[in-house]
PDB file of C-alpha atoms in Angstrom:
ATOM      1  CA  MET F  16      49.374   0.167  25.232  1.00 47.00           C
ATOM      2  CA  SER F  17      48.348  -1.064  21.942  1.00 48.00           C
ATOM      3  CA  SER F  18      46.867  -4.209  20.397  1.00 51.00           C
ATOM      4  CA  LEU F  19      46.052  -6.061  17.567  1.00 49.00           C
ATOM      5  CA  SER F  20      42.852  -5.497  16.241  1.00 49.00           C
ATOM      6  CA  GLU F  21      40.601  -7.993  14.190  1.00 53.00           C
ATOM      7  CA  ASN F  22      42.808  -7.343  10.589  1.00 52.00           C
ATOM      8  CA  GLY F  23      46.245  -7.672  12.313  1.00 54.00           C
ATOM      9  CA  LYS F  24      47.022  -3.914  12.953  1.00 57.00           C
ATOM     10  CA  ARG F  25      48.317  -2.495  15.830  1.00 61.00           C
ATOM     11  CA  MET F  26      45.716  -0.079  17.593  1.00 60.00           C
ATOM     12  CA  SER F  27      45.679   2.383  21.195  1.00 70.00           C
ATOM     13  CA  ALA F  28      43.210   1.416  23.346  1.00 68.00           C
ATOM     14  CA  LYS F  29      41.075   4.115  22.815  1.00 70.00           C
ATOM     15  CA  THR F  30      41.012   3.264  18.824  1.00 69.00           C
ATOM     16  CA  MET F  31      40.058  -0.205  19.778  1.00 64.00           C
ATOM     17  CA  GLN F  32      36.974   1.285  22.403  1.00 66.00           C
ATOM     18  CA  ALA F  33      35.536   3.723  20.005  1.00 65.00           C
ATOM     19  CA  THR F  34      35.515   1.111  17.146  1.00 64.00           C
ATOM     20  CA  HIS F  35      33.807  -1.306  19.466  1.00 60.00           C
ATOM     21  CA  GLN F  36      31.528   1.399  20.398  1.00 62.00           C
ATOM     22  CA  LEU F  37      30.696   2.157  16.485  1.00 59.00           C
ATOM     23  CA  ALA F  38      30.402  -0.946  15.297  1.00 60.00           C
ATOM     24  CA  ALA F  39      28.011  -1.500  18.581  1.00 57.00           C
ATOM     25  CA  LEU F  40      26.074   1.906  17.245  1.00 55.00           C
ATOM     26  CA  THR F  41      25.854   0.815  13.588  1.00 57.00           C
ATOM     27  CA  ASP F  42      24.863  -2.919  14.358  1.00 58.00           C
ATOM     28  CA  LYS F  43      22.443  -2.992  17.124  1.00 63.00           C
ATOM     29  CA  GLY F  44      21.598   0.746  17.514  1.00 63.00           C
ATOM     30  CA  PRO F  45      19.580   3.344  16.117  1.00 64.00           C
ATOM     31  CA  ILE F  46      21.539   3.037  12.673  1.00 67.00           C
ATOM     32  CA  GLY F  47      21.383  -0.931  12.887  1.00 69.00           C
ATOM     33  CA  GLY F  48      17.876  -0.802  13.695  1.00 68.00           C
ATOM     34  CA  PHE F  49      17.111   1.438  10.417  1.00 66.00           C
ATOM     35  CA  LYS F  50      19.222  -0.335   7.975  1.00 68.00           C
ATOM     36  CA  LYS F  51      17.212  -3.405   9.070  1.00 69.00           C
ATOM     37  CA  PHE F  52      13.597  -1.366   8.514  1.00 65.00           C
ATOM     38  CA  VAL F  53      15.102  -0.129   4.940  1.00 62.00           C
ATOM     39  CA  SER F  54      16.331  -3.420   4.030  1.00 67.00           C
ATOM     40  CA  ARG F  55      13.005  -5.476   4.369  1.00 65.00           C
ATOM     41  CA  GLY F  56      11.283  -6.442   1.279  1.00 63.00           C
ATOM     42  CA  SER F  57       7.933  -4.482   2.276  1.00 72.00           C
ATOM     43  CA  MET F  58       9.794  -1.287   2.510  1.00 71.00           C
ATOM     44  CA  ILE F  59      11.871  -1.912  -0.722  1.00 73.00           C
ATOM     45  CA  ASP F  60       8.347  -2.536  -2.641  1.00 76.00           C
ATOM     46  CA  MET F  61       6.641   0.591  -1.287  1.00 79.00           C
ATOM     47  CA  ALA F  62       9.180   2.611  -2.324  1.00 80.00           C
ATOM     48  CA  VAL F  63       9.084   1.030  -6.299  1.00 79.00           C
ATOM     49  CA  GLY F  64       5.577   1.490  -5.744  1.00 79.00           C
ATOM     50  CA  VAL F  65       5.826   5.535  -4.694  1.00 84.00           C
ATOM     51  CA  VAL F  66       8.180   6.002  -7.676  1.00 85.00           C
ATOM     52  CA  MET F  67       6.346   4.256 -10.020  1.00 81.00           C
ATOM     53  CA  GLY F  68       3.082   5.620  -9.298  1.00 80.00           C
ATOM     54  CA  ALA F  69       4.423   8.957  -9.370  1.00 85.00           C
ATOM     55  CA  ALA F  70       5.224   8.410 -13.296  1.00 85.00           C
ATOM     56  CA  VAL F  71       2.198   6.788 -13.399  1.00 81.00           C
ATOM     57  CA  THR F  72       0.543   9.612 -12.494  1.00 82.00           C
ATOM     58  CA  ALA F  73       2.715  12.135 -14.716  1.00 86.00           C
ATOM     59  CA  VAL F  74       1.553  10.134 -17.340  1.00 86.00           C
ATOM     60  CA  VAL F  75      -2.284   9.966 -16.898  1.00 82.00           C
ATOM     61  CA  ASN F  76      -2.168  13.466 -15.914  1.00 82.00           C
ATOM     62  CA  SER F  77      -0.609  14.702 -19.597  1.00 87.00           C
ATOM     63  CA  VAL F  78      -3.494  12.288 -21.103  1.00 85.00           C
ATOM     64  CA  VAL F  79      -6.161  13.712 -18.714  1.00 81.00           C
ATOM     65  CA  LYS F  80      -5.418  17.404 -19.609  1.00 81.00           C
ATOM     66  CA  SER F  81      -4.084  16.882 -23.304  1.00 86.00           C
ATOM     67  CA  PHE F  82      -6.997  15.033 -24.512  1.00 85.00           C
ATOM     68  CA  ILE F  83      -9.728  13.871 -21.991  1.00 81.00           C
ATOM     69  CA  THR F  84     -10.453  17.273 -20.621  1.00 77.00           C
ATOM     70  CA  PRO F  85     -10.636  18.751 -24.314  1.00 81.00           C
ATOM     71  CA  LEU F  86     -13.019  16.419 -25.334  1.00 84.00           C
ATOM     72  CA  ILE F  87     -15.133  17.257 -22.851  1.00 78.00           C
ATOM     73  CA  GLY F  88     -14.987  20.394 -23.161  1.00 76.00           C
ATOM     74  CA  MET F  89     -15.774  19.945 -26.817  1.00 82.00           C
ATOM     75  CA  LEU F  90     -19.248  18.152 -25.390  1.00 82.00           C
ATOM     76  CA  PHE F  91     -19.963  20.903 -23.028  1.00 77.00           C
ATOM     77  CA  GLY F  92     -18.519  23.922 -25.009  1.00 79.00           C
ATOM     78  CA  LYS F  93     -16.272  25.119 -22.649  1.00 76.00           C
ATOM     79  CA  PRO F  94     -12.412  25.126 -22.728  1.00 74.00           C
ATOM     80  CA  ASP F  95     -12.149  23.008 -19.471  1.00 74.00           C
ATOM     81  CA  LEU F  96     -14.278  21.734 -16.725  1.00 75.00           C
ATOM     82  CA  SER F  97     -13.334  24.404 -14.150  1.00 78.00           C
ATOM     83  CA  ASN F  98     -15.676  26.579 -16.205  1.00 76.00           C
ATOM     84  CA  LEU F  99     -18.091  24.359 -16.240  1.00 77.00           C
ATOM     85  CA  LEU F 100     -20.081  25.021 -13.121  1.00 82.00           C
ATOM     86  CA  THR F 101     -19.634  27.978 -11.497  1.00 85.00           C
ATOM     87  CA  ILE F 102     -21.716  29.850  -8.823  1.00 88.00           C
ATOM     88  CA  THR F 103     -20.509  33.193  -7.961  1.00 90.00           C
ATOM     89  CA  TYR F 104     -21.965  35.090  -4.820  1.00 91.00           C
ATOM     90  CA  ASN F 105     -20.774  38.557  -3.232  1.00 92.00           C
ATOM     91  CA  GLY F 106     -17.508  37.767  -4.934  1.00 89.00           C
ATOM     92  CA  ALA F 107     -16.868  33.618  -3.714  1.00 91.00           C
ATOM     93  CA  THR F 108     -16.836  31.535  -6.439  1.00 88.00           C
ATOM     94  CA  ILE F 109     -17.443  27.802  -5.989  1.00 88.00           C
ATOM     95  CA  SER F 110     -16.432  26.089  -8.988  1.00 87.00           C
ATOM     96  CA  PHE F 111     -18.503  22.054  -9.331  1.00 87.00           C
ATOM     97  CA  GLY F 112     -16.472  22.183 -12.679  1.00 84.00           C
ATOM     98  CA  ALA F 113     -13.214  22.363 -11.412  1.00 84.00           C
ATOM     99  CA  ILE F 114     -14.260  19.380  -8.347  1.00 87.00           C
ATOM    100  CA  LEU F 115     -15.276  17.431 -11.120  1.00 85.00           C
ATOM    101  CA  GLY F 116     -12.529  17.396 -13.261  1.00 81.00           C
ATOM    102  CA  GLU F 117     -10.179  16.620 -10.506  1.00 84.00           C
ATOM    103  CA  LEU F 118     -12.477  13.573  -9.629  1.00 87.00           C
ATOM    104  CA  LEU F 119     -12.091  12.613 -13.096  1.00 84.00           C
ATOM    105  CA  ASN F 120      -8.502  12.892 -13.501  1.00 81.00           C
ATOM    106  CA  PHE F 121      -8.536  10.838  -9.955  1.00 84.00           C
ATOM    107  CA  LEU F 122     -10.649   8.042 -11.039  1.00 87.00           C
ATOM    108  CA  ILE F 123      -8.277   7.788 -14.296  1.00 84.00           C
ATOM    109  CA  VAL F 124      -4.818   7.859 -12.268  1.00 80.00           C
ATOM    110  CA  ALA F 125      -6.205   5.275  -9.830  1.00 83.00           C
ATOM    111  CA  LEU F 126      -7.711   2.900 -12.889  1.00 85.00           C
ATOM    112  CA  ALA F 127      -4.099   3.393 -14.828  1.00 82.00           C
ATOM    113  CA  VAL F 128      -2.160   2.561 -11.450  1.00 79.00           C
ATOM    114  CA  TYR F 129      -4.512  -0.458 -10.717  1.00 85.00           C
ATOM    115  CA  PHE F 130      -4.263  -1.708 -14.409  1.00 86.00           C
ATOM    116  CA  CYS F 131      -0.509  -1.126 -14.973  1.00 82.00           C
ATOM    117  CA  ILE F 132       0.862  -1.524 -11.770  1.00 79.00           C
ATOM    118  CA  ILE F 133      -1.132  -3.602  -8.790  1.00 83.00           C
ATOM    119  CA  LEU F 134      -2.586  -6.439 -11.390  1.00 88.00           C
ATOM    120  CA  PRO F 135       0.538  -6.942 -12.893  1.00 88.00           C
ATOM    121  CA  ILE F 136       2.462  -7.462  -9.818  1.00 86.00           C
ATOM    122  CA  ASN F 137      -0.595  -9.561  -8.340  1.00 87.00           C
ATOM    123  CA  LYS F 138      -0.339 -11.827 -11.522  1.00 91.00           C
ATOM    124  CA  LEU F 139       3.520 -12.075 -11.201  1.00 88.00           C
ATOM    125  CA  ARG F 140       3.416 -12.686  -7.567  1.00 87.00           C
ATOM    126  CA  ASP F 141       0.658 -15.641  -8.085  1.00 87.00           C
ATOM    127  CA  MET F 142       3.124 -17.091 -11.143  1.00 88.00           C
ATOM    128  CA  THR F 143       6.153 -17.074  -8.732  1.00 86.00           C
ATOM    129  CA  ARG F 144       3.792 -18.706  -6.155  1.00 84.00           C
ATOM    130  CA  ALA F 145       2.985 -21.203  -9.245  1.00 84.00           C
ATOM    131  CA  VAL F 146       6.246 -21.920 -10.139  1.00 84.00           C
ATOM    132  CA  ALA F 147       7.701 -22.024  -6.227  1.00 81.00           C
ATOM    133  CA  GLY F 148       4.969 -24.807  -5.744  1.00 76.00           C
ATOM    134  CA  VAL F 149       3.613 -22.695  -2.958  1.00 63.00           C
ATOM    135  CA  GLU F 150      -0.072 -23.618  -2.066  1.00 61.00           C
ATOM    136  CA  GLU F 151      -2.265 -20.855  -0.715  1.00 59.00           C
ATOM    137  CA  ALA F 152      -2.912 -21.055   2.901  1.00 59.00           C
ATOM    138  CA  LYS F 153      -6.168 -23.356   3.484  1.00 66.00           C
ATOM    139  CA  PRO F 154      -8.510 -22.499   6.761  1.00 69.00           C
ATOM    140  CA  ALA F 155      -7.973 -25.076   9.192  1.00 75.00           C
ATOM    141  CA  GLU F 156      -9.843 -27.647   9.502  1.00 82.00           C
ATOM    142  CA  PRO F 157     -12.143 -27.131  12.722  1.00 81.00           C
ATOM    143  CA  SER F 158     -11.197 -29.733  15.661  1.00 84.00           C
ATOM    144  CA  PRO F 159     -13.882 -31.899  16.719  1.00 83.00           C
ATOM    145  CA  GLU F 160     -14.652 -30.490  20.056  1.00 87.00           C
ATOM    146  CA  GLU F 161     -14.964 -27.083  17.915  1.00 86.00           C
ATOM    147  CA  GLN F 162     -17.719 -29.056  15.220  1.00 86.00           C
ATOM    148  CA  SER F 163     -19.261 -30.384  18.317  1.00 87.00           C
ATOM    149  CA  VAL F 164     -19.520 -26.992  20.106  1.00 86.00           C
ATOM    150  CA  ALA F 165     -21.397 -25.691  16.905  1.00 88.00           C
ATOM    151  CA  ILE F 166     -23.647 -28.322  16.782  1.00 89.00           C
ATOM    152  CA  LEU F 167     -24.876 -27.658  20.137  1.00 88.00           C
ATOM    153  CA  GLN F 168     -25.119 -24.335  18.995  1.00 90.00           C
ATOM    154  CA  GLU F 169     -27.027 -25.007  16.365  1.00 90.00           C
ATOM    155  CA  ILE F 170     -29.422 -27.284  18.379  1.00 90.00           C
ATOM    156  CA  ARG F 171     -29.693 -24.552  21.157  1.00 89.00           C
ATOM    157  CA  ASP F 172     -30.588 -21.764  18.624  1.00 88.00           C
ATOM    158  CA  GLN F 173     -33.300 -24.016  17.289  1.00 88.00           C
ATOM    159  CA  LEU F 174     -34.853 -24.892  20.812  1.00 87.00           C
ATOM    160  CA  LYS F 175     -35.041 -20.985  21.511  1.00 87.00           C
ATOM    161  CA  GLU F 176     -36.856 -20.082  17.942  1.00 86.00           C
ATOM    162  CA  GLN F 177     -39.657 -23.382  18.883  1.00 85.00           C
ATOM    163  CA  ASN F 178     -40.179 -21.586  22.111  1.00 83.00           C
ATOM    164  CA  THR F 179     -40.400 -18.343  21.091  1.00 82.00           C
ATOM    165  CA  LEU F 180     -43.156 -19.728  18.402  1.00 79.00           C
ATOM    166  CA  ASN F 181     -45.179 -21.598  20.864  1.00 77.00           C
ATOM    167  CA  LYS F 182     -45.370 -19.002  23.277  1.00 68.00           C
TER     168      LYS F 182
END
């Protein structure tokens, strides 16, 4: 027994059933859910951010290791910060200079990512919203009941304060 598929071709009942099961799996099942998850805007933004962050990190690491660390090394008379403050006891070495160097590297990378990626993206978003005419969400005015409750709470607090002062 055969029947016509959606595109007009003849298919057996088993083939039709398998086709419908595959369509259900990809549209509604785990694959469909994954497709929806990946195609959401925030996921794509995150992927772009990770790639851009990795690229900026590589550039900044190069600048730090090739330029900034040697400058600091010139100031302290050492080739790099890892040899700056070291303590050795019973064969164990603690290198405060290496920690300081990595902390400096992290701060420079964080500043570069902020100024090169986050700040421009935020400005672009603000400009896009301004062009589209989207206003920032304003907090809702409290209802008259909420205003009355707030006033009554203030009066109660003042009365409590007066009672404690009079005692």
